[in-house]
JSON list of C-alpha atoms in Angstrom, two decimals:
[
{"chain": "A", "resi": 1, "resn": "MET", "atom": "CA", "xyz": [-7.76, 10.94, -44.60]},
{"chain": "A", "resi": 2, "resn": "ALA", "atom": "CA", "xyz": [-7.04, 13.73, -41.64]},
{"chain": "A", "resi": 3, "resn": "LYS", "atom": "CA", "xyz": [-9.46, 15.85, -40.07]},
{"chain": "A", "resi": 4, "resn": "ASN", "atom": "CA", "xyz": [-8.90, 19.45, -40.43]},
{"chain": "A", "resi": 5, "resn": "LYS", "atom": "CA", "xyz": [-8.91, 21.11, -37.63]},
{"chain": "A", "resi": 6, "resn": "SER", "atom": "CA", "xyz": [-10.07, 25.04, -37.70]},
{"chain": "A", "resi": 7, "resn": "ASN", "atom": "CA", "xyz": [-11.65, 24.59, -41.43]},
{"chain": "A", "resi": 8, "resn": "ASP", "atom": "CA", "xyz": [-15.41, 25.83, -40.53]},
{"chain": "A", "resi": 9, "resn": "TRP", "atom": "CA", "xyz": [-17.36, 25.17, -43.77]},
{"chain": "A", "resi": 10, "resn": "LYS", "atom": "CA", "xyz": [-19.20, 28.82, -42.71]},
{"chain": "A", "resi": 11, "resn": "LYS", "atom": "CA", "xyz": [-16.27, 30.78, -43.25]},
{"chain": "A", "resi": 12, "resn": "ARG", "atom": "CA", "xyz": [-14.90, 28.55, -46.29]},
{"chain": "A", "resi": 13, "resn": "ASP", "atom": "CA", "xyz": [-16.10, 31.96, -49.34]},
{"chain": "A", "resi": 14, "resn": "GLY", "atom": "CA", "xyz": [-16.05, 30.68, -52.69]},
{"chain": "A", "resi": 15, "resn": "VAL", "atom": "CA", "xyz": [-14.77, 27.52, -52.61]},
{"chain": "A", "resi": 16, "resn": "VAL", "atom": "CA", "xyz": [-17.43, 24.82, -53.35]},
{"chain": "A", "resi": 17, "resn": "TYR", "atom": "CA", "xyz": [-14.96, 21.81, -53.34]},
{"chain": "A", "resi": 18, "resn": "SER", "atom": "CA", "xyz": [-11.96, 20.36, -54.16]},
{"chain": "A", "resi": 19, "resn": "THR", "atom": "CA", "xyz": [-10.30, 17.26, -55.14]},
{"chain": "A", "resi": 20, "resn": "SER", "atom": "CA", "xyz": [-7.28, 17.41, -53.83]},
{"chain": "A", "resi": 21, "resn": "ASP", "atom": "CA", "xyz": [-6.76, 14.99, -50.85]},
{"chain": "A", "resi": 22, "resn": "ASN", "atom": "CA", "xyz": [-4.17, 17.36, -49.89]},
{"chain": "A", "resi": 23, "resn": "PHE", "atom": "CA", "xyz": [-6.50, 20.54, -49.95]},
{"chain": "A", "resi": 24, "resn": "GLU", "atom": "CA", "xyz": [-6.21, 22.83, -46.90]},
{"chain": "A", "resi": 25, "resn": "PHE", "atom": "CA", "xyz": [-8.26, 26.16, -46.30]},
{"chain": "A", "resi": 26, "resn": "ASP", "atom": "CA", "xyz": [-7.03, 29.07, -45.09]},
{"chain": "A", "resi": 27, "resn": "LEU", "atom": "CA", "xyz": [-8.95, 31.69, -43.49]},
{"chain": "A", "resi": 28, "resn": "GLY", "atom": "CA", "xyz": [-6.09, 34.43, -42.68]},
{"chain": "A", "resi": 29, "resn": "ASP", "atom": "CA", "xyz": [-6.09, 34.50, -39.81]},
{"chain": "A", "resi": 30, "resn": "GLY", "atom": "CA", "xyz": [-2.85, 34.66, -39.26]},
{"chain": "A", "resi": 31, "resn": "ASP", "atom": "CA", "xyz": [-1.92, 38.36, -37.28]},
{"chain": "A", "resi": 32, "resn": "GLU", "atom": "CA", "xyz": [-3.36, 36.78, -34.02]},
{"chain": "A", "resi": 33, "resn": "GLN", "atom": "CA", "xyz": [-3.18, 40.16, -31.97]},
{"chain": "A", "resi": 34, "resn": "ASN", "atom": "CA", "xyz": [-2.15, 40.90, -29.20]},
{"chain": "A", "resi": 35, "resn": "THR", "atom": "CA", "xyz": [-2.84, 42.07, -25.95]},
{"chain": "A", "resi": 36, "resn": "LEU", "atom": "CA", "xyz": [-1.37, 45.65, -24.77]},
{"chain": "A", "resi": 37, "resn": "PRO", "atom": "CA", "xyz": [-0.39, 45.61, -21.35]},
{"chain": "A", "resi": 38, "resn": "PRO", "atom": "CA", "xyz": [-2.64, 46.85, -19.28]},
{"chain": "A", "resi": 39, "resn": "GLN", "atom": "CA", "xyz": [-0.89, 50.53, -18.73]},
{"chain": "A", "resi": 40, "resn": "GLN", "atom": "CA", "xyz": [-1.91, 50.42, -21.97]},
{"chain": "A", "resi": 41, "resn": "GLN", "atom": "CA", "xyz": [-4.84, 49.92, -22.19]},
{"chain": "A", "resi": 42, "resn": "ASN", "atom": "CA", "xyz": [-7.42, 53.03, -22.27]},
{"chain": "A", "resi": 43, "resn": "LEU", "atom": "CA", "xyz": [-10.82, 51.30, -21.91]},
{"chain": "A", "resi": 44, "resn": "LYS", "atom": "CA", "xyz": [-14.23, 53.85, -21.50]},
{"chain": "A", "resi": 45, "resn": "VAL", "atom": "CA", "xyz": [-17.21, 52.25, -19.41]},
{"chain": "A", "resi": 46, "resn": "MET", "atom": "CA", "xyz": [-20.48, 53.26, -19.99]},
{"chain": "A", "resi": 47, "resn": "LEU", "atom": "CA", "xyz": [-23.92, 52.45, -19.09]},
{"chain": "A", "resi": 48, "resn": "ASP", "atom": "CA", "xyz": [-26.34, 51.44, -22.30]},
{"chain": "A", "resi": 49, "resn": "LYS", "atom": "CA", "xyz": [-29.76, 50.11, -22.21]},
{"chain": "A", "resi": 50, "resn": "LYS", "atom": "CA", "xyz": [-30.24, 50.13, -26.00]},
{"chain": "A", "resi": 51, "resn": "SER", "atom": "CA", "xyz": [-32.34, 46.89, -26.97]},
{"chain": "A", "resi": 52, "resn": "ARG", "atom": "CA", "xyz": [-32.27, 45.89, -24.20]},
{"chain": "A", "resi": 53, "resn": "GLY", "atom": "CA", "xyz": [-35.98, 46.13, -22.75]},
{"chain": "A", "resi": 54, "resn": "GLY", "atom": "CA", "xyz": [-35.38, 48.65, -20.58]},
{"chain": "A", "resi": 55, "resn": "LYS", "atom": "CA", "xyz": [-32.67, 46.75, -18.52]},
{"chain": "A", "resi": 56, "resn": "GLN", "atom": "CA", "xyz": [-29.19, 48.71, -17.37]},
{"chain": "A", "resi": 57, "resn": "VAL", "atom": "CA", "xyz": [-25.48, 47.20, -18.81]},
{"chain": "A", "resi": 58, "resn": "THR", "atom": "CA", "xyz": [-22.65, 48.70, -17.90]},
{"chain": "A", "resi": 59, "resn": "LEU", "atom": "CA", "xyz": [-20.54, 48.32, -21.53]},
{"chain": "A", "resi": 60, "resn": "ILE", "atom": "CA", "xyz": [-16.59, 48.45, -21.52]},
{"chain": "A", "resi": 61, "resn": "GLU", "atom": "CA", "xyz": [-15.15, 49.05, -24.78]},
{"chain": "A", "resi": 62, "resn": "GLY", "atom": "CA", "xyz": [-11.70, 50.40, -25.60]},
{"chain": "A", "resi": 63, "resn": "PHE", "atom": "CA", "xyz": [-10.15, 46.48, -24.87]},
{"chain": "A", "resi": 64, "resn": "VAL", "atom": "CA", "xyz": [-7.51, 45.16, -27.00]},
{"chain": "A", "resi": 65, "resn": "GLY", "atom": "CA", "xyz": [-6.51, 41.80, -27.84]},
{"chain": "A", "resi": 66, "resn": "THR", "atom": "CA", "xyz": [-6.81, 38.35, -27.62]},
{"chain": "A", "resi": 67, "resn": "ASP", "atom": "CA", "xyz": [-10.04, 37.11, -26.80]},
{"chain": "A", "resi": 68, "resn": "GLU", "atom": "CA", "xyz": [-8.86, 34.84, -24.18]},
{"chain": "A", "resi": 69, "resn": "ASP", "atom": "CA", "xyz": [-7.63, 37.70, -22.04]},
{"chain": "A", "resi": 70, "resn": "LEU", "atom": "CA", "xyz": [-11.04, 40.06, -22.93]},
{"chain": "A", "resi": 71, "resn": "LYS", "atom": "CA", "xyz": [-13.76, 36.05, -21.35]},
{"chain": "A", "resi": 72, "resn": "ASP", "atom": "CA", "xyz": [-11.16, 36.59, -18.23]},
{"chain": "A", "resi": 73, "resn": "LEU", "atom": "CA", "xyz": [-11.07, 40.00, -17.49]},
{"chain": "A", "resi": 74, "resn": "GLY", "atom": "CA", "xyz": [-15.30, 39.67, -17.83]},
{"chain": "A", "resi": 75, "resn": "LYS", "atom": "CA", "xyz": [-14.52, 36.47, -15.70]},
{"chain": "A", "resi": 76, "resn": "MET", "atom": "CA", "xyz": [-12.57, 38.69, -12.60]},
{"chain": "A", "resi": 77, "resn": "LEU", "atom": "CA", "xyz": [-15.21, 41.88, -13.61]},
{"chain": "A", "resi": 78, "resn": "LYS", "atom": "CA", "xyz": [-18.43, 39.81, -12.92]},
{"chain": "A", "resi": 79, "resn": "ASN", "atom": "CA", "xyz": [-16.80, 37.76, -9.49]},
{"chain": "A", "resi": 80, "resn": "LYS", "atom": "CA", "xyz": [-16.14, 41.21, -8.13]},
{"chain": "A", "resi": 81, "resn": "CYS", "atom": "CA", "xyz": [-19.54, 42.74, -9.02]},
{"chain": "A", "resi": 82, "resn": "GLY", "atom": "CA", "xyz": [-21.02, 39.26, -7.87]},
{"chain": "A", "resi": 83, "resn": "VAL", "atom": "CA", "xyz": [-23.26, 40.50, -11.48]},
{"chain": "A", "resi": 84, "resn": "GLY", "atom": "CA", "xyz": [-23.57, 37.64, -14.72]},
{"chain": "A", "resi": 85, "resn": "GLY", "atom": "CA", "xyz": [-22.37, 39.12, -18.42]},
{"chain": "A", "resi": 86, "resn": "SER", "atom": "CA", "xyz": [-20.90, 38.02, -21.77]},
{"chain": "A", "resi": 87, "resn": "ALA", "atom": "CA", "xyz": [-17.37, 39.36, -23.08]},
{"chain": "A", "resi": 88, "resn": "LYS", "atom": "CA", "xyz": [-17.49, 39.47, -27.32]},
{"chain": "A", "resi": 89, "resn": "ASP", "atom": "CA", "xyz": [-15.71, 41.73, -30.13]},
{"chain": "A", "resi": 90, "resn": "ASN", "atom": "CA", "xyz": [-14.06, 43.06, -27.75]},
{"chain": "A", "resi": 91, "resn": "GLU", "atom": "CA", "xyz": [-16.88, 44.73, -25.15]},
{"chain": "A", "resi": 92, "resn": "ILE", "atom": "CA", "xyz": [-17.43, 43.46, -22.07]},
{"chain": "A", "resi": 93, "resn": "LEU", "atom": "CA", "xyz": [-21.61, 43.76, -20.55]},
{"chain": "A", "resi": 94, "resn": "ILE", "atom": "CA", "xyz": [-22.44, 43.94, -16.44]},
{"chain": "A", "resi": 95, "resn": "GLN", "atom": "CA", "xyz": [-25.22, 43.78, -15.90]},
{"chain": "A", "resi": 96, "resn": "GLY", "atom": "CA", "xyz": [-27.03, 46.23, -13.86]},
{"chain": "A", "resi": 97, "resn": "ASP", "atom": "CA", "xyz": [-25.57, 49.61, -13.08]},
{"chain": "A", "resi": 98, "resn": "HIS", "atom": "CA", "xyz": [-21.60, 49.12, -11.91]},
{"chain": "A", "resi": 99, "resn": "ARG", "atom": "CA", "xyz": [-20.17, 51.72, -13.34]},
{"chain": "A", "resi": 100, "resn": "ASP", "atom": "CA", "xyz": [-18.22, 53.11, -10.36]},
{"chain": "A", "resi": 101, "resn": "LYS", "atom": "CA", "xyz": [-17.65, 49.69, -8.65]},
{"chain": "A", "resi": 102, "resn": "VAL", "atom": "CA", "xyz": [-15.76, 48.67, -13.04]},
{"chain": "A", "resi": 103, "resn": "VAL", "atom": "CA", "xyz": [-13.88, 51.98, -12.63]},
{"chain": "A", "resi": 104, "resn": "THR", "atom": "CA", "xyz": [-12.74, 50.90, -8.93]},
{"chain": "A", "resi": 105, "resn": "ILE", "atom": "CA", "xyz": [-11.61, 48.12, -10.80]},
{"chain": "A", "resi": 106, "resn": "LEU", "atom": "CA", "xyz": [-9.94, 48.29, -13.37]},
{"chain": "A", "resi": 107, "resn": "GLN", "atom": "CA", "xyz": [-7.84, 51.80, -11.41]},
{"chain": "A", "resi": 108, "resn": "ALA", "atom": "CA", "xyz": [-6.62, 48.95, -9.54]},
{"chain": "A", "resi": 109, "resn": "ALA", "atom": "CA", "xyz": [-5.64, 46.35, -11.26]},
{"chain": "A", "resi": 110, "resn": "GLY", "atom": "CA", "xyz": [-3.58, 48.62, -13.86]},
{"chain": "A", "resi": 111, "resn": "TYR", "atom": "CA", "xyz": [-5.81, 50.20, -16.60]},
{"chain": "A", "resi": 112, "resn": "LYS", "atom": "CA", "xyz": [-6.94, 52.94, -17.78]},
{"chain": "A", "resi": 113, "resn": "ALA", "atom": "CA", "xyz": [-10.12, 53.07, -17.18]},
{"chain": "A", "resi": 114, "resn": "LYS", "atom": "CA", "xyz": [-12.52, 56.38, -16.87]},
{"chain": "A", "resi": 115, "resn": "LYS", "atom": "CA", "xyz": [-16.10, 56.69, -17.31]},
{"chain": "A", "resi": 116, "resn": "ALA", "atom": "CA", "xyz": [-17.58, 58.01, -19.96]},
{"chain": "A", "resi": 117, "resn": "GLY", "atom": "CA", "xyz": [-21.16, 59.19, -22.14]},
{"chain": "A", "resi": 118, "resn": "GLY", "atom": "CA", "xyz": [-22.62, 60.98, -19.25]}
]
């Protein structure tokens, strides 16, 4: 019996059981989003404090691309700022208020980035 590589049971809505030995559930994730080049990315860099226990984070929104490219960009920003953070759901969180530094780093890397939200 062959193992299904991406057969995550939590994503299978409506399928209870199949008696077919050759059944392959299609999740419908065939249209992978391509990453836009840095010159076409419109990134917004803002400060966020909501539902974080009063802690400040620098939030980068507007990234269009794959999760792997988002994580690479997030890793580069975290390394340059020397802090922690996360990258998921087309957003990058950098711990602390690093808006000016992040905008400078992104513009040096060729991204269209600007500060938003006062």
